[in-house]
Every structure is written in C-alpha cells, then in structure tokens.
Amino acid sequence: MKKSRIALITNVHSFAWQKTIIDELISSPFSEIVLNINVKADDNTNRNSNKKIPFLLKTFFKIDSKFFNPTPNALKETITSDLLRDMPLFKITQGCNFGELEDYDLDVIINLTDNSTPTDLADVTKYGVWFLNHCNLETINKRPYGIWEILNKEPEMTSVLRYINTGMQFPKDYRSNIFLYR
C-alpha cells in the first residue's frame, strides 16, 4: 500500500494537540511526512497569539489550569521542531516559487498553525491544504478559542476540518467534517 505523502506547516512553539498529531502521523503505517513548511509570520500577526490575549484573560487561563489541571492538557506549550528535524524545510517568503514543491509529489499539506496559508500551495498537492477551525459555525473564528463557549455556557466547542484546493472536486458531504468536543 502506498503511503500518503504529507507536508506539515508548523511553528517551533506549538501546543500538545499539534505534537500529538505529528506523533500519530510519524508512527502511522499509512502516511509519511516528507516536508516541513514554514510560513513566516511574526507573533503579532498570528491569529491566536498569546500577545493578542488580554491580560485578564491570560490570568483567568493560569488560574483555571492551576485549579483544574486537565490531563492531558491539549494547550500545554511544547516544541515540535525536534520531531521534524530530519525533514527538509521549505520556507515561504515573498515571491517564492511553489513549483519547487512538485518534486515532493505531495498528497496533502496539513496546516497545524493559525497562520494564513497561501492558496497557491494547494496547486502542488493532490488533495489541497487542510486546516482546522476551532469555532462555532455561526460565529467563525472568535478568539481566543473556547472562551466564548464557556462564557455563553455552551456544552461543546465545534472544530471544523476545512480545506483549500484547486482542480479537484470533493463530494458535497466532504466539504467540511464537524467534530464536537464535549
């Protein structure tokens, strides 16, 4: 069986949930990570950057994690670069040539960051660029993630697997997969 050829868009500093996905992909007999892609974005443009979270909210998160100490903690900060150190690295810069990526024969690019993905990246894969939106479908991308569900006393948070692609048509029921976390 041919393994799916995957490129990952990652940050050096990540969360535990991102590291878990990378670990699973590395150990899977169905996939191989063949490339690490870096999208240059400073912390001020990162959509869910800690620098954009108000002081009182940061304090709330610290107190909350002290009292409730979730295990496993999906938002525990971790470093994932050691997992991908043997992978070739492609840095996206202004005016870079995505055609160079065609040599990797990529099936999919998975964006594990909150950084925007250039839509041209989808042109060099069979199945496009996949990414998660952690959101209520009616109020997409209210950040920080999860806090609005807590404040509105909603029992669950919605995450949507989305994709960008060109040249390939998915059946309508594949346009987005919805997973509810309780």
PDB file of N, CA and C in Angstrom, residues 46-93:
ATOM      1  N   ASN A  46      -0.015  36.364  14.121  1.00  0.00           N
ATOM      2  CA  ASN A  46      -0.572  35.051  14.399  1.00  0.00           C
ATOM      3  C   ASN A  46      -1.953  35.240  15.009  1.00  0.00           C
ATOM      4  N   ARG A  47      -2.971  34.638  14.398  1.00  0.00           N
ATOM      5  CA  ARG A  47      -4.363  34.913  14.765  1.00  0.00           C
ATOM      6  C   ARG A  47      -4.709  34.561  16.199  1.00  0.00           C
ATOM      7  N   ASN A  48      -4.014  33.620  16.801  1.00  0.00           N
ATOM      8  CA  ASN A  48      -4.347  33.245  18.172  1.00  0.00           C
ATOM      9  C   ASN A  48      -3.144  33.456  19.090  1.00  0.00           C
ATOM     10  N   SER A  49      -2.323  34.420  18.775  1.00  0.00           N
ATOM     11  CA  SER A  49      -1.111  34.698  19.520  1.00  0.00           C
ATOM     12  C   SER A  49      -1.427  35.054  20.966  1.00  0.00           C
ATOM     13  N   ASN A  50      -0.563  34.592  21.890  1.00  0.00           N
ATOM     14  CA  ASN A  50      -0.718  34.962  23.292  1.00  0.00           C
ATOM     15  C   ASN A  50      -0.581  36.466  23.476  1.00  0.00           C
ATOM     16  N   LYS A  51       0.140  37.139  22.554  1.00  0.00           N
ATOM     17  CA  LYS A  51       0.306  38.584  22.662  1.00  0.00           C
ATOM     18  C   LYS A  51      -1.017  39.317  22.421  1.00  0.00           C
ATOM     19  N   LYS A  52      -1.972  38.679  21.765  1.00  0.00           N
ATOM     20  CA  LYS A  52      -3.253  39.319  21.477  1.00  0.00           C
ATOM     21  C   LYS A  52      -4.292  39.037  22.560  1.00  0.00           C
ATOM     22  N   ILE A  53      -3.987  38.163  23.503  1.00  0.00           N
ATOM     23  CA  ILE A  53      -4.940  37.824  24.554  1.00  0.00           C
ATOM     24  C   ILE A  53      -4.832  38.860  25.673  1.00  0.00           C
ATOM     25  N   PRO A  54      -5.952  39.478  26.061  1.00  0.00           N
ATOM     26  CA  PRO A  54      -5.914  40.491  27.124  1.00  0.00           C
ATOM     27  C   PRO A  54      -5.380  39.923  28.439  1.00  0.00           C
ATOM     28  N   PHE A  55      -4.787  40.810  29.224  1.00  0.00           N
ATOM     29  CA  PHE A  55      -4.147  40.431  30.480  1.00  0.00           C
ATOM     30  C   PHE A  55      -5.089  39.661  31.409  1.00  0.00           C
ATOM     31  N   LEU A  56      -6.328  40.137  31.589  1.00  0.00           N
ATOM     32  CA  LEU A  56      -7.259  39.459  32.499  1.00  0.00           C
ATOM     33  C   LEU A  56      -7.593  38.053  32.028  1.00  0.00           C
ATOM     34  N   LEU A  57      -7.675  37.876  30.732  1.00  0.00           N
ATOM     35  CA  LEU A  57      -7.961  36.554  30.187  1.00  0.00           C
ATOM     36  C   LEU A  57      -6.774  35.611  30.388  1.00  0.00           C
ATOM     37  N   LYS A  58      -5.566  36.115  30.201  1.00  0.00           N
ATOM     38  CA  LYS A  58      -4.363  35.312  30.463  1.00  0.00           C
ATOM     39  C   LYS A  58      -4.341  34.876  31.926  1.00  0.00           C
ATOM     40  N   THR A  59      -4.689  35.810  32.808  1.00  0.00           N
ATOM     41  CA  THR A  59      -4.723  35.500  34.247  1.00  0.00           C
ATOM     42  C   THR A  59      -5.774  34.430  34.529  1.00  0.00           C
ATOM     43  N   PHE A  60      -6.951  34.565  33.908  1.00  0.00           N
ATOM     44  CA  PHE A  60      -8.004  33.561  34.066  1.00  0.00           C
ATOM     45  C   PHE A  60      -7.503  32.178  33.643  1.00  0.00           C
ATOM     46  N   PHE A  61      -6.830  32.095  32.478  1.00  0.00           N
ATOM     47  CA  PHE A  61      -6.322  30.805  31.987  1.00  0.00           C
ATOM     48  C   PHE A  61      -5.318  30.193  32.956  1.00  0.00           C
ATOM     49  N   LYS A  62      -4.455  31.008  33.549  1.00  0.00           N
ATOM     50  CA  LYS A  62      -3.465  30.497  34.504  1.00  0.00           C
ATOM     51  C   LYS A  62      -4.144  29.942  35.752  1.00  0.00           C
ATOM     52  N   ILE A  63      -5.104  30.699  36.269  1.00  0.00           N
ATOM     53  CA  ILE A  63      -5.824  30.246  37.466  1.00  0.00           C
ATOM     54  C   ILE A  63      -6.617  28.980  37.154  1.00  0.00           C
ATOM     55  N   ASP A  64      -7.288  28.970  36.012  1.00  0.00           N
ATOM     56  CA  ASP A  64      -8.070  27.808  35.595  1.00  0.00           C
ATOM     57  C   ASP A  64      -7.199  26.558  35.493  1.00  0.00           C
ATOM     58  N   SER A  65      -6.023  26.678  34.897  1.00  0.00           N
ATOM     59  CA  SER A  65      -5.165  25.496  34.744  1.00  0.00           C
ATOM     60  C   SER A  65      -4.586  25.041  36.073  1.00  0.00           C
ATOM     61  N   LYS A  66      -4.404  25.964  37.027  1.00  0.00           N
ATOM     62  CA  LYS A  66      -3.913  25.568  38.361  1.00  0.00           C
ATOM     63  C   LYS A  66      -4.962  24.749  39.109  1.00  0.00           C
ATOM     64  N   PHE A  67      -6.226  25.199  39.041  1.00  0.00           N
ATOM     65  CA  PHE A  67      -7.286  24.525  39.782  1.00  0.00           C
ATOM     66  C   PHE A  67      -7.759  23.237  39.122  1.00  0.00           C
ATOM     67  N   PHE A  68      -7.860  23.239  37.817  1.00  0.00           N
ATOM     68  CA  PHE A  68      -8.457  22.097  37.145  1.00  0.00           C
ATOM     69  C   PHE A  68      -7.441  21.177  36.480  1.00  0.00           C
ATOM     70  N   ASN A  69      -6.254  21.648  36.206  1.00  0.00           N
ATOM     71  CA  ASN A  69      -5.142  20.859  35.695  1.00  0.00           C
ATOM     72  C   ASN A  69      -5.577  19.715  34.773  1.00  0.00           C
ATOM     73  N   PRO A  70      -6.037  20.041  33.579  1.00  0.00           N
ATOM     74  CA  PRO A  70      -6.513  19.000  32.656  1.00  0.00           C
ATOM     75  C   PRO A  70      -5.399  18.031  32.252  1.00  0.00           C
ATOM     76  N   THR A  71      -5.744  16.761  32.204  1.00  0.00           N
ATOM     77  CA  THR A  71      -4.783  15.742  31.795  1.00  0.00           C
ATOM     78  C   THR A  71      -5.450  14.830  30.787  1.00  0.00           C
ATOM     79  N   PRO A  72      -4.980  14.750  29.588  1.00  0.00           N
ATOM     80  CA  PRO A  72      -3.867  15.531  29.065  1.00  0.00           C
ATOM     81  C   PRO A  72      -4.316  16.957  28.784  1.00  0.00           C
ATOM     82  N   ASN A  73      -3.360  17.874  28.792  1.00  0.00           N
ATOM     83  CA  ASN A  73      -3.648  19.277  28.536  1.00  0.00           C
ATOM     84  C   ASN A  73      -3.321  19.593  27.079  1.00  0.00           C
ATOM     85  N   ALA A  74      -4.339  19.708  26.251  1.00  0.00           N
ATOM     86  CA  ALA A  74      -4.158  19.939  24.816  1.00  0.00           C
ATOM     87  C   ALA A  74      -3.462  21.262  24.526  1.00  0.00           C
ATOM     88  N   LEU A  75      -3.548  22.209  25.454  1.00  0.00           N
ATOM     89  CA  LEU A  75      -2.971  23.528  25.224  1.00  0.00           C
ATOM     90  C   LEU A  75      -1.625  23.733  25.915  1.00  0.00           C
ATOM     91  N   LYS A  76      -1.063  22.664  26.434  1.00  0.00           N
ATOM     92  CA  LYS A  76       0.273  22.776  27.031  1.00  0.00           C
ATOM     93  C   LYS A  76       1.260  23.111  25.927  1.00  0.00           C
ATOM     94  N   GLU A  77       2.070  24.147  26.164  1.00  0.00           N
ATOM     95  CA  GLU A  77       3.038  24.548  25.147  1.00  0.00           C
ATOM     96  C   GLU A  77       4.168  23.526  25.061  1.00  0.00           C
ATOM     97  N   THR A  78       4.583  23.262  23.834  1.00  0.00           N
ATOM     98  CA  THR A  78       5.635  22.282  23.592  1.00  0.00           C
ATOM     99  C   THR A  78       6.425  22.704  22.357  1.00  0.00           C
ATOM    100  N   ILE A  79       7.529  22.040  22.130  1.00  0.00           N
ATOM    101  CA  ILE A  79       8.343  22.312  20.944  1.00  0.00           C
ATOM    102  C   ILE A  79       8.276  21.079  20.044  1.00  0.00           C
ATOM    103  N   THR A  80       7.916  21.283  18.786  1.00  0.00           N
ATOM    104  CA  THR A  80       7.757  20.157  17.855  1.00  0.00           C
ATOM    105  C   THR A  80       8.895  20.060  16.843  1.00  0.00           C
ATOM    106  N   SER A  81       9.771  21.050  16.808  1.00  0.00           N
ATOM    107  CA  SER A  81      10.815  21.070  15.781  1.00  0.00           C
ATOM    108  C   SER A  81      11.730  19.850  15.872  1.00  0.00           C
ATOM    109  N   ASP A  82      11.919  19.278  17.068  1.00  0.00           N
ATOM    110  CA  ASP A  82      12.776  18.092  17.205  1.00  0.00           C
ATOM    111  C   ASP A  82      12.182  16.879  16.488  1.00  0.00           C
ATOM    112  N   LEU A  83      10.848  16.809  16.381  1.00  0.00           N
ATOM    113  CA  LEU A  83      10.208  15.694  15.694  1.00  0.00           C
ATOM    114  C   LEU A  83      10.441  15.742  14.180  1.00  0.00           C
ATOM    115  N   LEU A  84      10.654  16.948  13.671  1.00  0.00           N
ATOM    116  CA  LEU A  84      10.755  17.139  12.227  1.00  0.00           C
ATOM    117  C   LEU A  84      12.167  17.555  11.790  1.00  0.00           C
ATOM    118  N   ARG A  85      13.139  17.393  12.658  1.00  0.00           N
ATOM    119  CA  ARG A  85      14.486  17.884  12.358  1.00  0.00           C
ATOM    120  C   ARG A  85      15.123  17.196  11.157  1.00  0.00           C
ATOM    121  N   ASP A  86      14.716  15.955  10.850  1.00  0.00           N
ATOM    122  CA  ASP A  86      15.289  15.248   9.706  1.00  0.00           C
ATOM    123  C   ASP A  86      14.528  15.509   8.408  1.00  0.00           C
ATOM    124  N   MET A  87      13.466  16.300   8.474  1.00  0.00           N
ATOM    125  CA  MET A  87      12.663  16.596   7.287  1.00  0.00           C
ATOM    126  C   MET A  87      13.255  17.793   6.554  1.00  0.00           C
ATOM    127  N   PRO A  88      13.173  17.791   5.228  1.00  0.00           N
ATOM    128  CA  PRO A  88      13.555  19.003   4.505  1.00  0.00           C
ATOM    129  C   PRO A  88      12.631  20.155   4.921  1.00  0.00           C
ATOM    130  N   LEU A  89      13.180  21.365   4.925  1.00  0.00           N
ATOM    131  CA  LEU A  89      12.419  22.538   5.327  1.00  0.00           C
ATOM    132  C   LEU A  89      12.255  23.462   4.132  1.00  0.00           C
ATOM    133  N   PHE A  90      11.015  23.886   3.881  1.00  0.00           N
ATOM    134  CA  PHE A  90      10.719  24.840   2.816  1.00  0.00           C
ATOM    135  C   PHE A  90      10.171  26.090   3.486  1.00  0.00           C
ATOM    136  N   LYS A  91      10.858  27.217   3.297  1.00  0.00           N
ATOM    137  CA  LYS A  91      10.406  28.470   3.897  1.00  0.00           C
ATOM    138  C   LYS A  91       9.651  29.281   2.861  1.00  0.00           C
ATOM    139  N   ILE A  92       8.443  29.678   3.239  1.00  0.00           N
ATOM    140  CA  ILE A  92       7.642  30.511   2.351  1.00  0.00           C
ATOM    141  C   ILE A  92       8.018  31.965   2.597  1.00  0.00           C
ATOM    142  N   THR A  93       8.484  32.599   1.544  1.00  0.00           N
ATOM    143  CA  THR A  93       8.857  34.001   1.607  1.00  0.00           C
ATOM    144  C   THR A  93       8.127  34.741   0.495  1.00  0.00           C
TER     145      THR A  93
END
